[in-house]
Amino acid sequence: MALGRRQFIRIGAAAAGGAAVASGLTTRWWGLDRSPVPDPGTDGERVVASYCELCFWGCGIRAHVRDGRVTKITGNPEHPLSRGMLCPRGAGATGLLYDPDRLKRPLVRRARRGEDVFEEVSWDAALNEVASRLEAVEKRHGREAVALFTHGSGGVWFKHFMKAWGSPNVGAPSYAQCRGPREAAFTVTYGTPLGSPEPIDIANARAITLIGSHLGENMHNTQVQELAEAIGKGAGLVVVDPRFSVAAGKARYWLPVKPGTDIALLLAWMNVLVAEKLYDVEYVAKYTQGFEELRRHVEDRTPEWAYPITGIRPELIRASARFIGGARPASLVHPGRHTVWYGDDTQRERAMAILAALLGSWGRRGGYLTFSKFPLPAFPLPADLPHHGSAAVADRPKAGGYPLATEVLASGLCDATKPGHALYDLKAWIVYGCNLVQAMPGRPELVEKMQHLDFMAVVDVLPAEIAGWADVVLPEATYLERDDDVSAPPYKRPFVAIRQEVVPPMYDAKPGWWIAKELASRVGLGAWFPWKDAKDYVRTRLAQKGLSYEELARKGVLLGAPAPTCEEEGAPVGAATESGKIVLYSEELKGLGFDPLPTYTPQEEGPAGSFRLLSGRAPLHTFGRTTNNRLLAEPYPENEVWLNADAARGLPGFEDRPLANGEKVVLVNQDGVRSNPVRAKLTQRIRGDCVFLVHGWGQTARRQRYAYGRGASDAQLTTRYKVDPIMGGTGMNVNFVRVVRAGEAA
Ligand code: SF4
């Protein structure tokens, strides 16, 4: 069902003036929900189909070009992820393209690492420098001493470079610093990680449970559209969040849980479902194993038991459990995305996965679906990639560490950069499109580790903080200026979408495919980059299936044959586990020394007078990737710290003059680290024991002239983290801050 523009907008609009928009933005930010504003004439003389990269959802776009400039960007109605609509960030992409602070030419460091002194050089000089420095590392320490950090579609070229080069050390913070615990938990329970987009059927759910997932502020386009659709059809929301999020504003039940106690709430919900036989008895008997152990495990985990732990009254726990159970199997427990909170995150996600099984929602309409992938072969290489030995990935502290990690741990790669690692030390980093300074916890340690490197190259569009630490900075063209590989993630209806150059690269920026290919030829690996360019690469991949490049380029997307996605459509319910059953009680976890069923363990409390620091998203921004975007800054210029208005009245140090709404404060964490001054948002929409910041602000990169110094950085205040022993994720909600008036000593 297609959504009306207004229906879609309603979801996001409650937050910070954010909204999803069906038509594009020009260099002015026109009224968001006021369609009659006259169009300033932005329809292009040329319209180019591509897919967006203002976040990594990959919505299909149509970019309008007039007089050589991109004038607006609209959603491609044929593309299954955008369905004709974009979120505000996607529509505001011209703010990135025409950002005056973009990296314009290659840079080479001319001072100590960390001192922002660079010289502009030619591409030849920059790439020769990268090649010779990598070869020097190889000579002294081996090929595996080079690591790649990557995020984003263009990373595919550099991953291929690493395969040819011969190092297994390729990681993305989007795993151990984001969705890793979820992937490990669902792999234990169902035999498969979830990936992105998550295989969930929000549109057809009758109950949608969000635990710490603030969909609507987290603007993953299709999911927000489906949320609006589901609410329009009468679905009820259950929102578990210490903050009254946008989604909470739409919810039938809001459970303002005490941070760190979600597992207790999940166990109490299971207790009610089992005790009142609200779970799917037949489904559980047929498809799961370990129910009896689960039943005994939750027998005494009553709502009364959970109340003093979670702060949620027993009658609210019961009522919400009955609502969730009453809607099964179309009762969706959203798995969340940013799941690294307290170090026991795989177990929390396990509890969510088990709850989904009790509801019989795995494999059913309105629950978890089976997605399929467009069958597109890889580019045929003329020969096998060179074999350089079989060095283990250096991301674990010891063999067998974090046994259920399903991807490489970026934090582990950082650790392996400090001399004395159990396996071997990393000596060179290539960092593609990810600002590790904001993404990783423990900034002082990160800085120390970077000082041990022989060499670091950064490939990026903007001069993010990480670029300031590089030895060579390579300016990449924005996604509107480059061809790339296709996007073909598993989805309800398989599809393949094209990324193509809308306008030629500005300045001296180059596309990622070109940079990787040029680098490969300089280190003797040119044979493994046989394509002429990215167009040739994509054309060859498509030709193997008899598909026309021209047709894909024109339409932007090709759809594959529909396949059944759920039991109601004929897809079998099942798990890809060893037994073929959904694992409630995990012998695997037990064998590894972990709890076979999720158990609640109290979290450490903060010092008196402090607040637990929580972070999240705003609909107008993708973390630090968009904070310098002047278009998006107009409606959301910087973050503010959410602080409970009652708690603010009792703040120590404010006895003489109470803190006013909008006044600037400084956050000081348990280790004495101070944030930038940030405005206080005094509100009843958050519990009194925590504060909330939108992630990505508080930039320290001076070359991003708009973002520099604006707002406060939760990453800077995250000097502590708790590592998940099961999969190595870095739980970051374990920091506490005091609030002091800006300009006053702590
Ligand atoms: Fe772009 Fe928004 Fe889609 Fe992300 S969700 S890809 S920013 S339009």
PDB file of N, CA, C and O and ligand atoms in Angstrom, residues 52-59 86-87 89-91 219-221 622, ligand 1:
ATOM      1  N   CYS A  52      20.850   6.456  -2.468  1.00  0.00           N
ATOM      2  CA  CYS A  52      21.304   7.459  -1.498  1.00  0.00           C
ATOM      3  C   CYS A  52      22.399   6.920  -0.579  1.00  0.00           C
ATOM      4  O   CYS A  52      22.475   5.725  -0.336  1.00  0.00           O
ATOM      5  N   GLU A  53      23.223   7.849  -0.079  1.00  0.00           N
ATOM      6  CA  GLU A  53      24.195   7.444   0.929  1.00  0.00           C
ATOM      7  C   GLU A  53      24.317   8.479   2.048  1.00  0.00           C
ATOM      8  O   GLU A  53      25.374   8.662   2.632  1.00  0.00           O
ATOM      9  N   LEU A  54      23.220   9.169   2.311  1.00  0.00           N
ATOM     10  CA  LEU A  54      23.268  10.062   3.475  1.00  0.00           C
ATOM     11  C   LEU A  54      23.151   9.237   4.746  1.00  0.00           C
ATOM     12  O   LEU A  54      23.436   9.695   5.836  1.00  0.00           O
ATOM     13  N   CYS A  55      22.613   8.021   4.622  1.00  0.00           N
ATOM     14  CA  CYS A  55      22.839   6.983   5.617  1.00  0.00           C
ATOM     15  C   CYS A  55      22.999   5.705   4.810  1.00  0.00           C
ATOM     16  O   CYS A  55      23.106   5.760   3.578  1.00  0.00           O
ATOM     17  N   PHE A  56      22.976   4.547   5.457  1.00  0.00           N
ATOM     18  CA  PHE A  56      23.316   3.328   4.715  1.00  0.00           C
ATOM     19  C   PHE A  56      22.105   2.469   4.410  1.00  0.00           C
ATOM     20  O   PHE A  56      22.217   1.287   4.157  1.00  0.00           O
ATOM     21  N   TRP A  57      20.929   3.092   4.428  1.00  0.00           N
ATOM     22  CA  TRP A  57      19.723   2.352   4.117  1.00  0.00           C
ATOM     23  C   TRP A  57      19.646   2.054   2.622  1.00  0.00           C
ATOM     24  O   TRP A  57      19.166   1.019   2.198  1.00  0.00           O
ATOM     25  N   GLY A  58      20.136   3.009   1.826  1.00  0.00           N
ATOM     26  CA  GLY A  58      20.239   2.760   0.379  1.00  0.00           C
ATOM     27  C   GLY A  58      18.972   3.026  -0.407  1.00  0.00           C
ATOM     28  O   GLY A  58      18.636   2.295  -1.359  1.00  0.00           O
ATOM     29  N   CYS A  59      18.230   4.078  -0.071  1.00  0.00           N
ATOM     30  CA  CYS A  59      16.986   4.393  -0.790  1.00  0.00           C
ATOM     31  C   CYS A  59      17.273   4.792  -2.241  1.00  0.00           C
ATOM     32  O   CYS A  59      18.259   5.485  -2.527  1.00  0.00           O
ATOM     33  N   LEU A  86      11.743  10.137   0.468  1.00  0.00           N
ATOM     34  CA  LEU A  86      13.042  10.156   1.130  1.00  0.00           C
ATOM     35  C   LEU A  86      12.888  10.737   2.518  1.00  0.00           C
ATOM     36  O   LEU A  86      11.952  11.491   2.784  1.00  0.00           O
ATOM     37  N   CYS A  87      13.816  10.431   3.371  1.00  0.00           N
ATOM     38  CA  CYS A  87      13.842  11.112   4.668  1.00  0.00           C
ATOM     39  C   CYS A  87      14.517  12.469   4.442  1.00  0.00           C
ATOM     40  O   CYS A  87      15.083  12.720   3.379  1.00  0.00           O
ATOM     41  N   ARG A  89      17.230  13.728   5.359  1.00  0.00           N
ATOM     42  CA  ARG A  89      18.675  13.713   5.064  1.00  0.00           C
ATOM     43  C   ARG A  89      18.908  13.409   3.591  1.00  0.00           C
ATOM     44  O   ARG A  89      19.722  14.051   2.926  1.00  0.00           O
ATOM     45  N   GLY A  90      18.167  12.420   3.095  1.00  0.00           N
ATOM     46  CA  GLY A  90      18.334  12.045   1.688  1.00  0.00           C
ATOM     47  C   GLY A  90      17.967  13.192   0.778  1.00  0.00           C
ATOM     48  O   GLY A  90      18.635  13.459  -0.224  1.00  0.00           O
ATOM     49  N   ALA A  91      16.893  13.895   1.135  1.00  0.00           N
ATOM     50  CA  ALA A  91      16.470  15.033   0.317  1.00  0.00           C
ATOM     51  C   ALA A  91      17.448  16.199   0.443  1.00  0.00           C
ATOM     52  O   ALA A  91      17.530  17.045  -0.452  1.00  0.00           O
ATOM     53  N   MET A 219      15.530   7.454  11.308  1.00  0.00           N
ATOM     54  CA  MET A 219      14.691   7.565  10.099  1.00  0.00           C
ATOM     55  C   MET A 219      15.054   6.554   9.032  1.00  0.00           C
ATOM     56  O   MET A 219      15.253   6.930   7.875  1.00  0.00           O
ATOM     57  N   HIS A 220      15.153   5.297   9.374  1.00  0.00           N
ATOM     58  CA  HIS A 220      15.332   4.333   8.291  1.00  0.00           C
ATOM     59  C   HIS A 220      14.032   4.308   7.501  1.00  0.00           C
ATOM     60  O   HIS A 220      13.010   3.791   7.957  1.00  0.00           O
ATOM     61  N   ASN A 221      14.124   4.874   6.349  1.00  0.00           N
ATOM     62  CA  ASN A 221      12.983   5.307   5.544  1.00  0.00           C
ATOM     63  C   ASN A 221      11.840   4.299   5.475  1.00  0.00           C
ATOM     64  O   ASN A 221      10.705   4.568   5.879  1.00  0.00           O
ATOM     65  N   THR A 622      22.558  11.940  10.353  1.00  0.00           N
ATOM     66  CA  THR A 622      23.195  10.632  10.475  1.00  0.00           C
ATOM     67  C   THR A 622      24.504  10.848  11.206  1.00  0.00           C
ATOM     68  O   THR A 622      25.571  10.926  10.611  1.00  0.00           O
TER      69      THR A 622
HETATM   70 FE1  SF4 B   1      18.955   8.408   2.342  1.00  0.00          FE
HETATM   71 FE2  SF4 B   1      17.187   8.764   4.309  1.00  0.00          FE
HETATM   72 FE3  SF4 B   1      17.081   6.616   2.785  1.00  0.00          FE
HETATM   73 FE4  SF4 B   1      19.027   6.921   4.553  1.00  0.00          FE
HETATM   74  S1  SF4 B   1      16.856   6.649   5.016  1.00  0.00           S
HETATM   75  S2  SF4 B   1      19.263   6.188   2.472  1.00  0.00           S
HETATM   76  S3  SF4 B   1      19.406   9.124   4.402  1.00  0.00           S
HETATM   77  S4  SF4 B   1      16.738   8.743   2.138  1.00  0.00           S
END
